[in-house]
Coordinates of C-alpha atoms in Angstrom, one line a residue:
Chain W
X25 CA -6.0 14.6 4.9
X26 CA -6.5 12.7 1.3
X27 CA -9.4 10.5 1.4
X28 CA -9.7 7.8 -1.4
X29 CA -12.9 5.6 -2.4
X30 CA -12.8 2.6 -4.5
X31 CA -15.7 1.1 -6.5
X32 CA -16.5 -1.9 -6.5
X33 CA -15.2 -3.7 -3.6
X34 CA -15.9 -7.1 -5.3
X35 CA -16.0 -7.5 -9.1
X36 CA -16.6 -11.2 -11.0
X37 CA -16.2 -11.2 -14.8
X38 CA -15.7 -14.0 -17.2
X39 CA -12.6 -14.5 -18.4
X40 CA -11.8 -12.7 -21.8
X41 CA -14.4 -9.5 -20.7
X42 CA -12.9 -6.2 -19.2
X43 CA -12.8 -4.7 -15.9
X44 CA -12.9 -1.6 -14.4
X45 CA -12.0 -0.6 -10.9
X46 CA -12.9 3.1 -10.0
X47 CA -11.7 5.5 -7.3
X48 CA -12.3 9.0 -6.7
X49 CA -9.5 11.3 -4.1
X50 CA -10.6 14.5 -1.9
X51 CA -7.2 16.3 -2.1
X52 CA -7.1 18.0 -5.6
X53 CA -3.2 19.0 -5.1
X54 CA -2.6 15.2 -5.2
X55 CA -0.1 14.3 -7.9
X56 CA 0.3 10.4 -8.1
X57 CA -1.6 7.7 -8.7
X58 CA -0.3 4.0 -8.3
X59 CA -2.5 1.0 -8.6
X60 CA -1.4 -2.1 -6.7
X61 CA -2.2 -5.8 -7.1
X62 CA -1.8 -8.3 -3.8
X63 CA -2.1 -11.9 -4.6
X64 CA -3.8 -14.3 -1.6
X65 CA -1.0 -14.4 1.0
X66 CA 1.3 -12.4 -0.9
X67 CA 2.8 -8.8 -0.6
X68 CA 1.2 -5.8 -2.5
X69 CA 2.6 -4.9 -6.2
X70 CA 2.7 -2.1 -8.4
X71 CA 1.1 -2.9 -11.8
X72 CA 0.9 0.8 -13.4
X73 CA 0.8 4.0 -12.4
X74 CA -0.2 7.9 -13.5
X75 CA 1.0 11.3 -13.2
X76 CA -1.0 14.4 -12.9
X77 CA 0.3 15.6 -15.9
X78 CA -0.9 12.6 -18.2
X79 CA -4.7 11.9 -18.9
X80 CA -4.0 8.0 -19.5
X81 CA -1.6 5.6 -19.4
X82 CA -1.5 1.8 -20.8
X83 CA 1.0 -1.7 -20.2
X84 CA -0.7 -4.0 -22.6
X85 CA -3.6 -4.9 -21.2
X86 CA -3.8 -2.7 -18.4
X87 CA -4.8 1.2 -18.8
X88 CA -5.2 4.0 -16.1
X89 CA -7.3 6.9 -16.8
X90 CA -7.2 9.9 -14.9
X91 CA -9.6 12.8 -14.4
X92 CA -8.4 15.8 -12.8
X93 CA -11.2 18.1 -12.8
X94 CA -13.8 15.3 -11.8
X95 CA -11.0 13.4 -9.1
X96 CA -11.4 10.3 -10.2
X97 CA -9.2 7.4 -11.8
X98 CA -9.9 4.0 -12.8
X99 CA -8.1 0.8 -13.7
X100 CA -9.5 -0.6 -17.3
X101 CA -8.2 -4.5 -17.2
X102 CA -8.6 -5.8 -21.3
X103 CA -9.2 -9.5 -22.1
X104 CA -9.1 -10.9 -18.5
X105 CA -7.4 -14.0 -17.7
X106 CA -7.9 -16.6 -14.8
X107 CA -4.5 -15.1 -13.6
X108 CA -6.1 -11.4 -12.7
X109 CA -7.9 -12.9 -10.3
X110 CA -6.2 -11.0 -6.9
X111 CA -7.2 -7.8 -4.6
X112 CA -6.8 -4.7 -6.6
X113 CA -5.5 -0.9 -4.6
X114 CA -5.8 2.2 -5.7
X115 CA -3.8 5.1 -3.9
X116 CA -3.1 8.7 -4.1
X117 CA -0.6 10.7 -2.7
X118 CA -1.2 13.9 -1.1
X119 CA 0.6 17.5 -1.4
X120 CA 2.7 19.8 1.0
X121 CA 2.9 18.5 4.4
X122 CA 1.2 14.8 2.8
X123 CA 3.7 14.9 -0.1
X124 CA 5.2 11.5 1.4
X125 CA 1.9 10.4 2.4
X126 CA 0.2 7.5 -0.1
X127 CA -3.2 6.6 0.7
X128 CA -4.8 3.9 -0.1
X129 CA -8.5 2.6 -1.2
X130 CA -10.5 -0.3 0.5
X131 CA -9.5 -2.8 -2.6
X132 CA -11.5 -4.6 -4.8
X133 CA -11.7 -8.5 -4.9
X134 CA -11.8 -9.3 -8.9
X135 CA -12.2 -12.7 -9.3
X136 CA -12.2 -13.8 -13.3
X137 CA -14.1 -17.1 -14.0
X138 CA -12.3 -19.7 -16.3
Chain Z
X534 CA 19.3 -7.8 -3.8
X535 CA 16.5 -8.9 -1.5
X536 CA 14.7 -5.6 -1.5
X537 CA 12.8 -4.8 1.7
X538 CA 13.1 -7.4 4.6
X539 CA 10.3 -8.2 7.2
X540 CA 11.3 -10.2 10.9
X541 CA 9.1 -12.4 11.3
X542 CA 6.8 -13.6 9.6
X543 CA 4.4 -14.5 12.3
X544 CA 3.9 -13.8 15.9
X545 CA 1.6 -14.6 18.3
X546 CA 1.5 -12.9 21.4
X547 CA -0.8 -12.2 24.8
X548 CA -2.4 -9.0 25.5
X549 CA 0.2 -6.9 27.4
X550 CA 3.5 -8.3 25.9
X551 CA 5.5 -6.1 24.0
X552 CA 7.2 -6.9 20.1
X553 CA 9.3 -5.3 17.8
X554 CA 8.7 -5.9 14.2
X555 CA 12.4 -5.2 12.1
X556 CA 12.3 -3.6 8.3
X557 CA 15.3 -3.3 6.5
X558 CA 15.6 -2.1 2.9
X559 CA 18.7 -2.8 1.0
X560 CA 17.7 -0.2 -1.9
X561 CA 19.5 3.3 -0.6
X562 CA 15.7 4.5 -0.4
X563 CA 14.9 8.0 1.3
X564 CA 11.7 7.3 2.4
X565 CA 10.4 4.0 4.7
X566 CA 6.5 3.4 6.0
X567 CA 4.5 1.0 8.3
X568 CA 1.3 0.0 7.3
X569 CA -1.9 -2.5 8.6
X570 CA -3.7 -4.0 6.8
X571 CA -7.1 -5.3 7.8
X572 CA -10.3 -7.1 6.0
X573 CA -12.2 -4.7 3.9
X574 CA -10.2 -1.8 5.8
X575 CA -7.4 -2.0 3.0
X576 CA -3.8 -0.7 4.0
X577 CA -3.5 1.7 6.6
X578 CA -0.5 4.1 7.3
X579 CA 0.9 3.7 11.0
X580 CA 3.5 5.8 11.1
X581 CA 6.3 6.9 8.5
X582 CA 9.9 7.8 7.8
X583 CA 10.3 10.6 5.0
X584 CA 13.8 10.8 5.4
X585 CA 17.3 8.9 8.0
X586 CA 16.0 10.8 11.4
X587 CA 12.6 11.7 11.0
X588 CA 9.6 10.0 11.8
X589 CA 5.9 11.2 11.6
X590 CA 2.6 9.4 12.3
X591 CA 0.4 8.5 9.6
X592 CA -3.9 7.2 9.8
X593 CA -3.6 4.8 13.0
X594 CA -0.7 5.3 15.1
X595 CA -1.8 5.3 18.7
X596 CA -0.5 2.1 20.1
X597 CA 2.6 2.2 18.7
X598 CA 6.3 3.7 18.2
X599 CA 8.8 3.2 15.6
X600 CA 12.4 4.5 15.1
X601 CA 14.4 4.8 12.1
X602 CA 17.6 3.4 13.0
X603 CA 19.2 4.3 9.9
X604 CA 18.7 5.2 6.5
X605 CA 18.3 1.0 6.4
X606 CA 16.2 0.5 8.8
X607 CA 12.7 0.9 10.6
X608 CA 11.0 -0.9 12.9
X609 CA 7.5 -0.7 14.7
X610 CA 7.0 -1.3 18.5
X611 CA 3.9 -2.3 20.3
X612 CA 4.2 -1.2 24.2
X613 CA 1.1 -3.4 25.2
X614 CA 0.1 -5.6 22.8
X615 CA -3.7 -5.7 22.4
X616 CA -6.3 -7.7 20.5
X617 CA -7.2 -4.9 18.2
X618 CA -3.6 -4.9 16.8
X619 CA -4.0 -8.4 15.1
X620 CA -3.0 -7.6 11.9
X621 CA -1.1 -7.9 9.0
X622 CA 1.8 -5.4 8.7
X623 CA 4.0 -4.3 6.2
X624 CA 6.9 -2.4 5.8
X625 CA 7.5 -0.7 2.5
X626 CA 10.7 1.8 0.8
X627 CA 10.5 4.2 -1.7
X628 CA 13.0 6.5 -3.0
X629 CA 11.2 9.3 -2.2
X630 CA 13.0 13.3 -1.7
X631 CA 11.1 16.3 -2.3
X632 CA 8.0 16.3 -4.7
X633 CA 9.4 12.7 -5.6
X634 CA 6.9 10.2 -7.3
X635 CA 7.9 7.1 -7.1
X636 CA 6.3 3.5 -6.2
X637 CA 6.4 1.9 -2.9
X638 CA 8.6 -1.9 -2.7
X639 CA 6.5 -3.4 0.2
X640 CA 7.7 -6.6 2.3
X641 CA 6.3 -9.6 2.6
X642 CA 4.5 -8.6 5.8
X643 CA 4.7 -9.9 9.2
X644 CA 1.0 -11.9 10.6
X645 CA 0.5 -10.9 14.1
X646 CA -2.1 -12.8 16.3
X647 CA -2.6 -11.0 20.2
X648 CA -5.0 -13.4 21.9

């Protein structure tokens, strides 16, 4: 089945520098690529996600960037704000008999620094 | 609109005793999902409901059923509770169909302590 790795599982910036969350997926028929923020105590939330058929994607000050041949995708986070701070997911969603199937990275704990 | 619906919140229970934990989604989603979620282990797929009257197991599911009473509803059973089930589960609802991409609406999760 899909396997996904995410890099690094803790991240401390200062607030107003970027960050950048990495994961690389095993299945290379996988097609979707959600990101998901999870505040302390709170339920995980969709923040942006990415197609197979689109090389990059941006909300404001969130990005996704996607590289098919390589399998890997990252989270770019612009001009960080104490608010950021939470446990970032990636995820991928498998093909054919896994096409309902999202799995999920480890997380990484950002915490930006006032 | 409350979205997707977790019973209860917490739970504590002995090694041995038996729960069900209740999901309801009030979106007319296709697709429903059960997953743990442990320290540093991230969020892992128990079992799953692609579509009303199928069910399929995901990563982790020995130790536990679930049924999909409806397109509505899913819940997950533990038999015989045991220690290495304390956990954090959520239930999440996505519209889902064939070669559909769309996000998954997660609950607020249910805290489960077996001592």
């Amino acid at each position: 089945g899909e396997n996904v790795e995410q890099h690094p599982s803790t991240l401390s910036v200062q607030e107003g520098d970027s960050a950048v969350i990495k994961c690389t997926y095993s299945d290379s028929a996988s097609n979707y690529f959600p990101w998901y923020k999870q505040e302390l105590g709170k339920r995980p939330q969709l923040i942006i996600d990415i197609r197979s058929n689109v090389g990059e994607k941006k909300d404001q000050r969130i990005a996704v960037t996607l590289n098919k041949t390589a399998k890997h995708f990252s989270l770019h986070i612009t001009e960080t704000q104490p608010e950021d701070s939470a446990v970032y997911f990636c995820a991928a969603k498998g093909s054919g008999g896994s096409n309902y199937k999202l799995t999920f990275g480890k997380g990484t704990l950002l915490t930006v620094n006032p | 609109n409350a979205g997707v619906t977790q019973t209860p919140k917490f739970q504590v229970l002995k090694t041995g005793q038996s729960m069900t934990l209740q999901c309801a989604q009030d979106m007319n989603h296709n697709s429903m999902y059960w997953y743990r979620q442990d320290p540093g282990m991230g969020l892992r797929l128990i079992y799953y409901s692609a579509s009303e009257g199928t069910t399929d197991k995901g990563e982790v599911p020995n130790g536990y059923n679930v049924s999909r009473l409806n397109k509505r509803e899913f819940s997950l059973r533990l038999e015989s509770a045991a220690p290495s089930q304390t956990s954090v589960y959520f239930c999440a609802s996505t519209v889902g169909g064939t070669g559909g991409n769309s996000p998954l609406h997660f609950g607020n999760g249910t805290r489960l302590t077996v001592t």
